[in-house]
Amino acid sequence: MKPPQLGMDPVEGDPIADPPNAVSAWNLANALTVLRLALVPVFLVVLFHGSGHDTSWRVGAWAVFAIASVTDRFDGELARRRGLITEFGKLADPLADKALVGAALIGLSDLNELPWWVTVVILVREIGVTLLRFWVIRHGVIPASRGGKLKTLLQAVAIGLFVLPHWDWLRDIAWVVMIAAIVVALATGFDYVGRAVRLRQTGRAAEAAA
């Protein structure tokens, strides 16, 4: 098992930072990841049923989103506990996460449930952080921070609340959580930029010294 570069320890909850093991890609952890990907189109079909205004179908969409979000918790935990970390899982897990969140945000904006600026801000942040991590991957990994994990939690809760049927008091709570998610997302995004620049500088200095 290859250790992460530059002496950085794998971080719990960060699939990119965890070293892959020589195990088959056909395992329970990856099956949960694939299930999450498969639930994305199911979620969209249920969300848009009846033009998105059928109360029972909106609750169904929330249930699908909740199940898909829960698999994100269990696939990573299983992979680490049972030594099932694979190259496929490292690529598919963040892809499934972003596909689910992106589909939910775009779907809600298309239904006029969520302003497009919220969707754009969150997706630009997510894509930007992913590109940053691949930009510096030859020098090492950027582990997930606690702020990043908090952002993920707030984001999932906020989206879930927006997916539920229109109840005024619930929508007020949804906006509070969503604003908190956006603030944390932007703060951690800037933090990732700083960490990426420092990691790249350290890596290039090490290469030059070698």
Tab-separated table of C-alpha atoms in Angstrom, residues 98 125-137:
chain	number	residue	atom	x	y	z
A	98	LYS	CA	-21.537	15.744	-7.346
A	125	ARG	CA	-17.346	25.809	-5.919
A	126	GLU	CA	-17.643	22.019	-6.210
A	127	ILE	CA	-16.140	21.863	-9.711
A	128	GLY	CA	-13.412	24.331	-8.781
A	129	VAL	CA	-12.305	22.338	-5.727
A	130	THR	CA	-12.261	19.123	-7.750
A	131	LEU	CA	-10.078	20.740	-10.435
A	132	LEU	CA	-7.774	22.147	-7.752
A	133	ARG	CA	-7.262	18.718	-6.216
A	134	PHE	CA	-6.368	17.192	-9.563
A	135	TRP	CA	-4.119	20.176	-10.354
A	136	VAL	CA	-1.881	19.362	-7.384
A	137	ILE	CA	-2.375	15.596	-7.183
